[in-house]
Short mmCIF file of C-alpha atoms in Angstrom, two decimals:
data_model
loop_
_atom_site.label_atom_id
_atom_site.label_comp_id
_atom_site.label_asym_id
_atom_site.label_seq_id
_atom_site.Cartn_x
_atom_site.Cartn_y
_atom_site.Cartn_z
CA MET A 1 81.96 -196.57 80.60
CA SER A 2 84.25 -193.82 79.27
CA ASN A 3 82.26 -193.99 76.04
CA VAL A 4 79.04 -193.22 77.87
CA ILE A 5 80.62 -190.30 79.74
CA ASN A 6 82.06 -189.06 76.47
CA GLU A 7 78.64 -189.18 74.81
CA GLN A 8 77.05 -187.28 77.68
CA ALA A 9 79.79 -184.65 77.64
CA THR A 10 79.71 -183.96 73.92
CA GLY A 11 76.02 -184.56 73.40
CA HIS A 12 76.94 -186.58 70.29
CA ALA A 13 75.92 -190.20 70.47
CA HIS A 14 76.84 -192.98 68.10
CA HIS A 15 73.22 -193.73 67.33
CA ASP A 16 71.09 -191.90 64.81
CA HIS A 17 68.15 -191.33 67.12
CA HIS A 18 70.23 -189.04 69.33
CA HIS A 19 70.51 -186.54 66.50
CA PRO A 20 67.58 -184.13 66.83
CA ALA A 21 64.96 -184.23 64.08
CA LYS A 22 64.52 -181.14 61.91
CA GLY A 23 61.45 -179.36 60.61
CA PHE A 24 58.05 -181.01 61.02
CA LYS A 25 59.53 -184.17 62.55
CA ARG A 26 61.03 -182.18 65.39
CA TRP A 27 57.54 -181.03 66.40
CA LEU A 28 55.88 -184.38 65.82
CA TYR A 29 58.33 -186.41 67.91
CA THR A 30 59.34 -183.77 70.44
CA THR A 31 59.53 -184.67 74.12
CA ASN A 32 60.90 -181.23 75.06
CA HIS A 33 58.54 -179.49 77.49
CA LYS A 34 59.15 -176.08 75.86
CA ASP A 35 58.30 -177.36 72.37
CA ILE A 36 55.19 -179.08 73.70
CA GLY A 37 54.25 -175.92 75.62
CA SER A 38 54.57 -173.93 72.39
CA LEU A 39 52.45 -176.48 70.51
CA TYR A 40 49.68 -176.19 73.11
CA LEU A 41 49.81 -172.39 72.97
CA ILE A 42 49.71 -172.23 69.16
CA PHE A 43 46.87 -174.76 69.11
CA SER A 44 44.87 -172.84 71.70
CA LEU A 45 45.36 -169.55 69.85
CA THR A 46 44.07 -171.22 66.67
CA MET A 47 41.03 -172.55 68.54
CA PHE A 48 40.47 -169.14 70.16
CA LEU A 49 40.22 -167.60 66.67
CA ILE A 50 37.90 -170.34 65.36
CA GLY A 51 35.68 -170.12 68.46
CA GLY A 52 35.77 -166.34 68.13
CA ALA A 53 34.62 -166.55 64.51
CA MET A 54 31.61 -168.55 65.73
CA ALA A 55 30.87 -165.89 68.35
CA MET A 56 30.94 -163.34 65.51
CA VAL A 57 28.27 -165.36 63.67
CA ILE A 58 26.17 -165.33 66.84
CA ARG A 59 26.57 -161.57 67.33
CA ALA A 60 25.95 -160.81 63.66
CA GLU A 61 22.63 -162.67 63.84
CA LEU A 62 21.68 -160.79 67.02
CA PHE A 63 22.74 -157.37 65.69
CA GLN A 64 19.09 -156.76 64.75
CA PRO A 65 15.86 -158.45 65.81
CA GLY A 66 14.30 -160.80 63.25
CA LEU A 67 15.98 -163.74 61.55
CA GLN A 68 18.41 -162.55 58.91
CA LEU A 69 21.78 -164.25 58.51
CA VAL A 70 21.61 -167.87 59.52
CA ASP A 71 19.06 -170.61 60.03
CA PRO A 72 18.03 -170.95 63.74
CA HIS A 73 19.28 -174.54 63.78
CA PHE A 74 22.70 -173.38 62.55
CA PHE A 75 22.60 -170.64 65.19
CA ASN A 76 22.22 -173.36 67.83
CA GLN A 77 25.19 -175.23 66.35
CA MET A 78 27.26 -172.04 66.61
CA THR A 79 26.38 -171.43 70.28
CA THR A 80 27.13 -175.08 71.10
CA VAL A 81 30.44 -175.44 69.27
CA HIS A 82 31.56 -171.93 70.29
CA GLY A 83 31.20 -172.95 73.94
CA LEU A 84 32.89 -176.33 73.52
CA ILE A 85 35.83 -174.90 71.56
CA MET A 86 36.44 -171.99 73.94
CA VAL A 87 36.35 -174.19 77.05
CA PHE A 88 38.14 -177.33 75.85
CA GLY A 89 40.08 -175.96 72.89
CA ALA A 90 41.17 -172.44 73.88
CA VAL A 91 41.31 -171.89 77.66
CA MET A 92 42.32 -175.35 78.93
CA PRO A 93 45.08 -176.05 76.36
CA ALA A 94 46.46 -172.51 76.86
CA PHE A 95 46.87 -173.12 80.59
CA THR A 96 48.33 -176.57 79.88
CA GLY A 97 50.80 -174.95 77.47
CA LEU A 98 51.83 -172.43 80.13
CA ALA A 99 52.22 -175.29 82.63
CA ASN A 100 54.42 -177.24 80.22
CA TRP A 101 56.63 -174.25 79.54
CA MET A 102 56.92 -172.83 83.03
CA VAL A 103 56.42 -175.51 85.71
CA PRO A 104 59.67 -177.45 85.06
CA MET A 105 61.67 -174.22 85.03
CA MET A 106 59.98 -172.81 88.11
CA ILE A 107 60.81 -175.91 90.15
CA GLY A 108 64.27 -176.43 88.60
CA ALA A 109 63.38 -179.65 86.78
CA PRO A 110 65.11 -180.72 83.54
CA ASP A 111 61.77 -181.47 81.86
CA MET A 112 58.34 -182.86 82.61
CA ALA A 113 58.42 -186.21 84.41
CA LEU A 114 56.71 -188.16 81.60
CA PRO A 115 57.90 -186.59 78.34
CA ARG A 116 56.58 -189.24 75.91
CA MET A 117 53.12 -189.12 77.44
CA ASN A 118 53.40 -185.34 77.26
CA ASN A 119 53.87 -185.56 73.49
CA TRP A 120 50.92 -187.91 73.10
CA SER A 121 48.56 -185.91 75.28
CA PHE A 122 49.11 -182.95 72.98
CA TRP A 123 48.94 -184.72 69.63
CA ILE A 124 45.56 -186.35 70.24
CA LEU A 125 43.98 -182.91 70.78
CA PRO A 126 43.99 -181.65 67.17
CA PHE A 127 42.18 -184.85 66.17
CA ALA A 128 39.52 -184.36 68.83
CA PHE A 129 38.73 -180.90 67.49
CA LEU A 130 38.94 -182.05 63.89
CA ILE A 131 36.22 -184.58 64.73
CA LEU A 132 34.13 -181.95 66.53
CA LEU A 133 34.44 -179.44 63.69
CA ALA A 134 33.85 -182.12 61.05
CA SER A 135 30.50 -182.88 62.69
CA LEU A 136 29.35 -179.42 61.49
CA LEU A 137 29.63 -180.73 57.93
CA MET A 138 27.31 -183.71 58.54
CA PRO A 139 23.95 -183.89 56.73
CA GLY A 140 21.98 -182.78 59.82
CA GLY A 141 24.60 -180.26 60.89
CA GLY A 142 26.72 -180.29 64.03
CA PRO A 143 25.71 -180.61 67.70
CA ALA A 144 22.98 -178.05 68.45
CA PHE A 145 22.18 -178.85 72.09
CA GLY A 146 24.32 -176.24 73.90
CA TRP A 147 27.81 -176.89 75.30
CA THR A 148 26.08 -178.39 78.39
CA PHE A 149 24.34 -180.94 76.10
CA TYR A 150 21.32 -181.40 78.39
CA ALA A 151 19.27 -184.55 77.88
CA PRO A 152 16.84 -185.00 76.17
CA LEU A 153 18.18 -182.43 73.68
CA SER A 154 21.38 -184.45 73.25
CA THR A 155 19.63 -187.84 73.29
CA THR A 156 16.06 -187.92 71.96
CA TYR A 157 16.17 -184.70 69.94
CA SER A 158 19.62 -184.80 68.34
CA ASN A 159 20.94 -186.35 65.15
CA ASP A 160 23.96 -188.59 64.54
CA ASN A 161 26.51 -185.84 65.18
CA THR A 162 26.05 -186.83 68.84
CA ALA A 163 28.33 -189.83 68.28
CA LEU A 164 31.13 -187.64 66.91
CA PHE A 165 30.64 -185.12 69.70
CA VAL A 166 30.92 -187.86 72.36
CA PHE A 167 34.06 -189.29 70.75
CA ALA A 168 35.67 -185.83 70.57
CA VAL A 169 34.90 -185.15 74.25
CA HIS A 170 36.38 -188.50 75.28
CA ILE A 171 39.65 -187.68 73.49
CA MET A 172 39.81 -184.22 75.12
CA GLY A 173 39.24 -185.86 78.50
CA ILE A 174 42.03 -188.41 77.96
CA SER A 175 44.37 -185.58 76.99
CA SER A 176 43.45 -183.55 80.08
CA ILE A 177 43.89 -186.48 82.47
CA MET A 178 47.31 -187.36 81.04
CA GLY A 179 48.40 -183.73 81.20
CA ALA A 180 47.25 -183.55 84.83
CA ILE A 181 49.07 -186.75 85.83
CA ASN A 182 52.22 -185.35 84.23
CA VAL A 183 51.97 -182.06 86.14
CA ILE A 184 51.46 -183.82 89.49
CA VAL A 185 54.30 -186.32 89.02
CA THR A 186 56.62 -183.54 87.87
CA ILE A 187 55.89 -181.26 90.83
CA VAL A 188 55.99 -184.03 93.42
CA ASN A 189 59.17 -185.73 92.16
CA LEU A 190 61.34 -183.24 90.30
CA ARG A 191 61.62 -180.19 92.57
CA ALA A 192 65.11 -178.75 93.00
CA PRO A 193 66.85 -179.53 96.33
CA GLY A 194 65.65 -177.09 98.98
CA MET A 195 62.40 -176.26 97.19
CA THR A 196 59.93 -177.18 99.93
CA TRP A 197 56.16 -177.10 99.39
CA MET A 198 55.78 -173.64 100.87
CA LYS A 199 58.48 -172.27 98.57
CA LEU A 200 56.76 -173.31 95.35
CA PRO A 201 55.89 -170.37 93.07
CA LEU A 202 52.13 -169.80 93.19
CA PHE A 203 51.68 -170.66 89.53
CA VAL A 204 53.04 -174.12 90.38
CA TRP A 205 50.71 -174.42 93.38
CA THR A 206 47.62 -173.40 91.42
CA TRP A 207 48.47 -175.87 88.67
CA LEU A 208 49.09 -178.71 91.14
CA ILE A 209 45.63 -178.16 92.61
CA THR A 210 44.09 -177.77 89.16
CA ALA A 211 45.64 -181.09 88.11
CA PHE A 212 43.94 -182.87 91.03
CA LEU A 213 40.63 -181.27 90.03
CA LEU A 214 41.08 -182.49 86.46
CA ILE A 215 41.75 -186.07 87.57
CA ALA A 216 38.70 -185.95 89.84
CA VAL A 217 36.15 -184.58 87.36
CA MET A 218 37.14 -185.53 83.81
CA PRO A 219 35.97 -189.15 84.42
CA VAL A 220 32.59 -187.75 85.54
CA LEU A 221 32.28 -185.97 82.19
CA ALA A 222 33.29 -189.20 80.45
CA GLY A 223 30.49 -190.98 82.34
CA ALA A 224 27.95 -188.33 81.34
CA VAL A 225 28.81 -188.46 77.62
CA THR A 226 28.85 -192.27 77.70
CA MET A 227 25.35 -192.38 79.17
CA VAL A 228 24.21 -189.89 76.52
CA LEU A 229 25.73 -192.20 73.89
CA THR A 230 24.02 -195.36 75.20
CA ASP A 231 20.68 -193.54 75.64
CA LYS A 232 20.85 -192.48 72.03
CA TYR A 233 22.22 -195.60 70.35
CA PHE A 234 21.84 -198.58 72.70
CA ALA A 235 18.31 -198.19 74.05
CA THR A 236 19.29 -197.45 77.64
CA SER A 237 17.22 -194.87 79.49
CA PHE A 238 19.46 -193.20 82.03
CA PHE A 239 17.87 -189.85 81.23
CA ASP A 240 14.55 -190.95 79.72
CA ALA A 241 11.61 -190.81 82.14
CA ALA A 242 9.59 -193.18 79.95
CA GLY A 243 12.14 -195.92 80.66
CA GLY A 244 12.51 -195.11 84.36
CA GLY A 245 15.36 -192.62 83.94
CA ASP A 246 15.55 -188.98 84.94
CA PRO A 247 16.54 -185.99 82.78
CA VAL A 248 17.36 -184.00 85.94
CA MET A 249 19.91 -186.67 86.89
CA PHE A 250 21.78 -185.64 83.74
CA GLN A 251 22.10 -182.13 85.12
CA HIS A 252 23.38 -183.41 88.47
CA ILE A 253 26.07 -185.52 86.79
CA PHE A 254 26.99 -182.82 84.28
CA TRP A 255 27.29 -180.02 86.85
CA PHE A 256 29.20 -182.22 89.27
CA PHE A 257 31.80 -182.12 86.52
CA GLY A 258 30.92 -178.64 85.28
CA HIS A 259 31.38 -176.63 88.43
CA PRO A 260 34.88 -177.85 89.32
CA GLU A 261 35.59 -177.37 85.59
CA VAL A 262 35.02 -173.62 85.83
CA TYR A 263 37.58 -173.54 88.66
CA ILE A 264 39.97 -175.58 86.50
CA MET A 265 39.69 -172.66 84.07
CA ILE A 266 40.41 -169.96 86.69
CA LEU A 267 42.89 -171.37 89.25
CA PRO A 268 45.90 -171.26 86.89
CA ALA A 269 44.85 -167.67 86.11
CA PHE A 270 45.19 -166.88 89.82
CA GLY A 271 48.71 -168.33 89.67
CA ILE A 272 49.67 -166.12 86.70
CA ILE A 273 48.31 -162.97 88.36
CA SER A 274 50.14 -163.88 91.60
CA THR A 275 53.36 -164.06 89.57
CA ILE A 276 52.91 -160.80 87.65
CA VAL A 277 51.59 -158.46 90.36
CA PRO A 278 54.62 -158.84 92.72
CA THR A 279 57.05 -158.35 89.82
CA PHE A 280 55.66 -154.98 88.75
CA SER A 281 54.92 -153.84 92.32
CA ARG A 282 58.56 -154.61 93.26
CA LYS A 283 57.32 -156.34 96.38
CA LYS A 284 56.92 -159.89 97.58
CA LEU A 285 53.44 -161.29 97.25
CA PHE A 286 51.34 -160.37 100.26
CA GLY A 287 50.09 -163.44 102.17
CA TYR A 288 51.77 -166.29 100.31
CA ALA A 289 50.52 -168.99 102.71
CA SER A 290 46.96 -167.66 102.71
CA MET A 291 47.02 -167.78 98.91
CA VAL A 292 47.93 -171.48 98.99
CA TYR A 293 45.19 -172.25 101.54
CA ALA A 294 42.65 -170.12 99.66
CA THR A 295 43.38 -171.99 96.42
CA SER A 296 42.95 -175.33 98.18
CA SER A 297 39.67 -174.28 99.82
CA ILE A 298 38.28 -173.06 96.50
CA ALA A 299 39.14 -176.45 94.97
CA LEU A 300 37.50 -178.41 97.81
CA LEU A 301 34.39 -176.21 97.96
CA SER A 302 33.98 -176.46 94.18
CA PHE A 303 32.70 -180.02 94.67
CA ILE A 304 29.74 -179.10 96.87
CA VAL A 305 28.15 -176.23 94.93
CA TRP A 306 27.13 -177.87 91.65
CA ALA A 307 23.35 -177.61 92.03
CA HIS A 308 23.41 -173.79 92.09
CA HIS A 309 23.09 -174.26 88.32
CA MET A 310 19.82 -176.09 89.00
CA PHE A 311 17.80 -173.93 91.42
CA THR A 312 14.87 -173.90 88.98
CA THR A 313 14.65 -177.71 88.62
CA GLY A 314 12.42 -178.03 91.71
CA MET A 315 14.82 -179.33 94.34
CA PRO A 316 13.74 -179.40 98.02
CA VAL A 317 14.08 -176.10 99.91
CA ALA A 318 16.74 -177.67 102.19
CA GLY A 319 18.78 -178.47 99.06
CA GLU A 320 18.37 -174.94 97.73
CA LEU A 321 19.50 -173.48 101.08
CA PHE A 322 22.53 -175.77 101.25
CA PHE A 323 23.69 -174.93 97.74
CA MET A 324 23.03 -171.23 98.25
CA TYR A 325 25.14 -171.02 101.42
CA ALA A 326 27.90 -173.26 100.04
CA THR A 327 28.13 -171.06 96.94
CA MET A 328 28.29 -167.88 98.97
CA LEU A 329 31.02 -169.48 101.09
CA ILE A 330 33.23 -170.07 98.05
CA SER A 331 33.41 -166.31 97.51
CA VAL A 332 35.36 -165.93 100.78
CA PRO A 333 38.69 -167.53 99.69
CA THR A 334 38.31 -165.76 96.33
CA GLY A 335 37.95 -162.48 98.21
CA VAL A 336 41.11 -163.34 100.18
CA LYS A 337 43.00 -163.63 96.89
CA VAL A 338 41.74 -160.30 95.57
CA PHE A 339 42.64 -158.66 98.89
CA ASN A 340 46.17 -160.12 98.72
CA TRP A 341 46.74 -158.87 95.15
CA VAL A 342 45.60 -155.38 96.09
CA ALA A 343 47.72 -155.49 99.28
CA THR A 344 50.73 -156.51 97.16
CA MET A 345 50.27 -153.44 94.98
CA TRP A 346 49.58 -151.20 97.99
CA ARG A 347 52.53 -148.76 98.36
CA GLY A 348 54.50 -150.78 95.85
CA SER A 349 56.70 -149.14 93.25
CA ILE A 350 54.37 -150.02 90.39
CA SER A 351 55.25 -149.79 86.71
CA PHE A 352 52.52 -150.30 84.16
CA GLU A 353 53.97 -152.72 81.65
CA ILE A 354 51.54 -154.62 79.42
CA PRO A 355 51.46 -157.77 81.62
CA MET A 356 50.65 -155.60 84.64
CA MET A 357 47.92 -153.75 82.76
CA PHE A 358 46.25 -157.04 81.85
CA ALA A 359 46.70 -158.22 85.45
CA ILE A 360 45.04 -155.10 86.90
CA ALA A 361 42.21 -155.36 84.36
CA PHE A 362 41.86 -159.00 85.44
CA ILE A 363 41.58 -158.09 89.12
CA VAL A 364 38.91 -155.42 88.56
CA LEU A 365 36.82 -157.23 85.95
CA PHE A 366 37.12 -160.74 87.39
CA THR A 367 35.92 -159.31 90.71
CA LEU A 368 32.93 -157.81 88.89
CA GLY A 369 32.18 -161.28 87.48
CA GLY A 370 32.50 -162.65 91.02
CA PHE A 371 29.90 -160.19 92.31
CA SER A 372 27.39 -161.15 89.61
CA GLY A 373 28.10 -164.77 90.57
CA LEU A 374 27.24 -163.92 94.16
CA MET A 375 23.94 -162.50 92.89
CA LEU A 376 23.25 -165.73 91.01
CA ALA A 377 24.00 -167.73 94.18
CA ILE A 378 20.98 -166.24 95.97
CA THR A 379 18.26 -168.77 95.24
CA PRO A 380 15.13 -166.55 95.00
CA ALA A 381 17.02 -164.01 92.89
CA ASP A 382 18.35 -166.78 90.65
CA PHE A 383 14.78 -167.70 89.70
CA GLN A 384 14.70 -164.32 87.94
CA TYR A 385 18.21 -164.40 86.47
CA HIS A 386 18.28 -168.06 85.39
CA ASP A 387 18.71 -168.64 81.65
CA THR A 388 18.80 -164.92 80.88
CA TYR A 389 21.62 -162.89 79.38
CA PHE A 390 22.60 -161.96 82.94
CA VAL A 391 24.14 -165.44 83.26
CA VAL A 392 25.95 -164.98 79.93
CA ALA A 393 27.34 -161.66 81.20
CA HIS A 394 28.45 -163.27 84.47
CA PHE A 395 30.39 -166.19 83.08
CA HIS A 396 31.98 -164.17 80.27
CA TYR A 397 33.33 -161.68 82.81
CA VAL A 398 34.83 -164.63 84.66
CA LEU A 399 36.13 -166.44 81.58
CA VAL A 400 37.06 -163.64 79.16
CA THR A 401 38.24 -160.80 81.43
CA GLY A 402 39.25 -163.57 83.83
CA ALA A 403 40.83 -166.62 82.21
CA VAL A 404 41.58 -165.13 78.76
CA PHE A 405 43.04 -161.85 80.11
CA SER A 406 45.29 -163.82 82.47
CA ILE A 407 46.52 -165.97 79.58
CA MET A 408 47.34 -162.80 77.65
CA ALA A 409 49.05 -161.30 80.70
CA GLY A 410 51.13 -164.48 81.00
CA ALA A 411 51.93 -164.47 77.29
CA TYR A 412 53.21 -160.88 77.39
CA TYR A 413 55.09 -161.59 80.62
CA TRP A 414 56.94 -164.66 79.33
CA LEU A 415 57.17 -163.97 75.58
CA PRO A 416 60.56 -162.20 75.92
CA LYS A 417 61.88 -165.25 77.78
CA TRP A 418 60.35 -167.69 75.30
CA THR A 419 61.57 -165.95 72.15
CA GLY A 420 64.58 -163.96 73.35
CA ASN A 421 62.97 -160.87 71.78
CA MET A 422 60.90 -158.01 73.18
CA TYR A 423 57.40 -157.67 71.72
CA ASN A 424 56.34 -154.46 69.98
CA GLU A 425 55.17 -152.27 72.87
CA THR A 426 53.06 -149.91 70.74
CA LEU A 427 51.06 -152.74 69.13
CA ALA A 428 50.70 -154.43 72.53
CA LYS A 429 49.30 -151.22 74.05
CA TRP A 430 46.79 -150.91 71.21
CA HIS A 431 45.84 -154.53 71.78
CA PHE A 432 45.33 -153.96 75.50
CA TRP A 433 43.27 -150.76 75.29
CA LEU A 434 41.10 -151.93 72.38
CA SER A 435 40.48 -155.24 74.15
CA LEU A 436 39.69 -153.58 77.48
CA ILE A 437 37.20 -151.10 76.02
CA SER A 438 35.53 -153.47 73.55
CA VAL A 439 35.19 -156.37 76.01
CA ASN A 440 33.14 -154.11 78.31
CA VAL A 441 31.04 -152.73 75.45
CA LEU A 442 30.42 -156.38 74.57
CA PHE A 443 29.56 -157.91 77.94
CA PHE A 444 28.46 -155.12 80.28
CA PRO A 445 25.12 -154.32 78.56
CA MET A 446 24.27 -158.04 78.73
CA HIS A 447 23.61 -157.53 82.46
CA PHE A 448 20.91 -155.00 81.57
CA VAL A 449 19.11 -157.00 78.89
CA GLY A 450 19.35 -160.06 81.15
CA LEU A 451 17.76 -158.30 84.12
CA ALA A 452 15.10 -156.99 81.73
CA GLY A 453 14.26 -160.60 80.87
CA MET A 454 16.03 -161.41 77.60
CA PRO A 455 16.55 -165.19 77.44
CA ARG A 456 19.90 -166.64 76.41
CA ARG A 457 20.56 -169.05 73.50
CA ILE A 458 17.94 -167.58 71.17
CA PRO A 459 18.44 -166.46 67.55
CA ASP A 460 15.77 -163.73 67.85
CA TYR A 461 14.41 -161.44 70.54
CA ALA A 462 11.70 -158.92 71.44
CA LEU A 463 12.00 -155.42 69.99
CA GLN A 464 12.73 -153.66 73.29
CA PHE A 465 16.19 -155.31 73.35
CA ALA A 466 17.21 -154.08 69.88
CA ASP A 467 19.37 -151.08 70.83
CA PHE A 468 21.38 -152.85 73.49
CA ASN A 469 21.96 -155.84 71.20
CA ALA A 470 23.33 -153.60 68.47
CA ILE A 471 25.80 -152.12 70.99
CA ILE A 472 26.73 -155.60 72.27
CA SER A 473 27.38 -156.82 68.72
CA ILE A 474 29.55 -153.81 67.86
CA GLY A 475 31.57 -154.51 71.02
CA GLY A 476 31.82 -158.14 69.95
CA PHE A 477 33.20 -157.35 66.50
CA ALA A 478 35.63 -154.82 67.97
CA PHE A 479 36.88 -157.32 70.54
CA GLY A 480 37.23 -160.07 67.95
CA LEU A 481 39.17 -157.87 65.54
CA SER A 482 41.41 -156.58 68.37
CA GLN A 483 42.67 -160.12 68.88
CA LEU A 484 44.21 -160.06 65.40
CA LEU A 485 46.60 -157.46 66.86
CA PHE A 486 47.61 -160.03 69.48
CA VAL A 487 48.34 -162.57 66.74
CA LEU A 488 50.46 -159.93 64.99
CA VAL A 489 52.38 -159.08 68.19
CA VAL A 490 53.15 -162.75 68.89
CA PHE A 491 54.15 -163.42 65.27
CA LYS A 492 56.47 -160.40 65.09
CA CYS A 493 58.01 -161.25 68.47
CA ALA A 494 58.70 -164.85 67.44
CA ARG A 495 60.27 -163.66 64.16
CA GLY A 496 62.69 -161.17 65.75
CA GLY A 497 62.83 -157.68 67.13
CA GLU A 498 64.74 -155.94 69.88
CA LYS A 499 66.73 -158.50 71.91
CA ALA A 500 65.41 -159.08 75.41
CA PRO A 501 67.85 -158.39 78.27
CA ALA A 502 68.86 -161.20 80.65
CA LYS A 503 66.62 -159.75 83.35
CA VAL A 504 63.63 -158.85 81.24
CA TRP A 505 61.67 -156.85 83.81
CA GLU A 506 64.51 -154.78 85.25
CA GLY A 507 64.03 -153.56 88.79
CA ALA A 508 62.02 -156.67 89.52
CA GLU A 509 65.27 -158.23 90.58
CA GLY A 510 64.95 -161.39 92.62
CA LEU A 511 61.18 -161.34 92.19
CA GLU A 512 61.10 -162.93 88.78
CA TRP A 513 60.51 -166.28 90.52
CA GLU A 514 58.48 -164.49 93.15
CA VAL A 515 59.70 -166.54 96.13
CA ASP A 516 63.17 -166.79 97.65
CA SER A 517 64.05 -170.18 96.31
CA PRO A 518 67.20 -171.55 94.70
CA ALA A 519 67.49 -170.34 91.12
CA PRO A 520 66.49 -173.20 88.81
CA TYR A 521 69.50 -174.60 87.00
CA HIS A 522 67.29 -175.27 83.99
CA THR A 523 67.46 -171.91 82.25
CA PHE A 524 65.60 -170.51 79.28
CA GLU A 525 68.57 -171.21 76.99
CA THR A 526 67.87 -173.44 74.00
CA PRO A 527 69.79 -176.71 74.45
CA PRO A 528 72.82 -176.72 72.10
CA GLU A 529 71.61 -179.69 70.03
CA ILE A 530 68.47 -177.86 68.84
CA LYS A 531 70.14 -174.64 67.71
#
């Protein structure tokens, strides 16, 4: 017995496997939630740049009317893989990385509850995206049926890359489900003594709810891709009218996954913003309980609005009315959140550090995306907007100035804690202002061309849209290039720089964890055996 106590006290065991691995092996075998969080974040940044390069191809082609740079079929591959990579490769793994890093520390847990599974759920991801990207090199090219892979485009009219696409999506889904199980078990079982449910930091709450959404809808996506696979290769006809199937049923199944999915990509963002705004307002978050209930209502309502993506498929008027009202209802809890963030800042002692600037940009621009979503919810109006660039403008305001800006806000907020160094403030300011200006030059004019009738997902367009598209493309290149500054900031910060103080955001004393809860004993210090 004394031996065991001795081992625990010194951290030196008599067995080889207790000695930490070095170099590549450390990262391959790691069960440390911070290492795994870092792996997710690095992976998602890589995917963000690859997906961004594809967006650049799209915008370069659309810079002028006429077909100039790429073959239309390749253009379709770019729009498809750009969407898949940004959703499943950039946004979701970034939030999972933030959850891995922050959730255990926020609840005072020594690590995630299931560390080996944590390692595995990360390491299968690079292979999923390797498979997806490799499909682009196939003889017929990669998937070209849009990230929503509607049948019959993905079944009757696709080539053999469909099989690789389905396999890649299955692996991503397995990874997401395991990550979600891990988050739930960790939060339910490993909270510090005295940390009751209504004392959880909001980032933890939003992730708990997100994890339940993931477990509920990822199997639906798995079902959809499996039916696509059997329709294509095993002569079933789930979605083939000739064999008694229904292509519209595909849309129902896909969007039953797809709508909760868009909330999976925004709820953790709400948690990040609810952490940052109180810190730099030097005030407690306004309406903590209402934030928790609003998050839960958004999650529940997200399951009954899916067919608002399908108003033009010819559903009964009663169905259109139901989905219209349900969709408008979901904007109420979202409005509660925006009100609470603004009320937190109201008469606060605000300082405009980079995380706060991204958070304020998030609140304004995400709300704008919410308003265009409300417009799309109105059935008769949606008949005009559907499948135009207005929809592209709407969901990019939600996902770029929403999800992506919140990830950047979180990265700037926690980088000093992660690395022990302060980031370069000047470069970060350049990154913020260039991103803010260019993202609006990129996406705002899309509302106009959309309302004027320009369809989405096309490699060419009518001449009257030429000027706006040139502006949009310039904004796109500027936004894409601005992100290289972010890479530089993160790289420099990880390498060294001015040492971060113990309380990074001074004056935000006591609010760093945002609720009055016992300080987690699990600090940001690197455990001695890794140093």
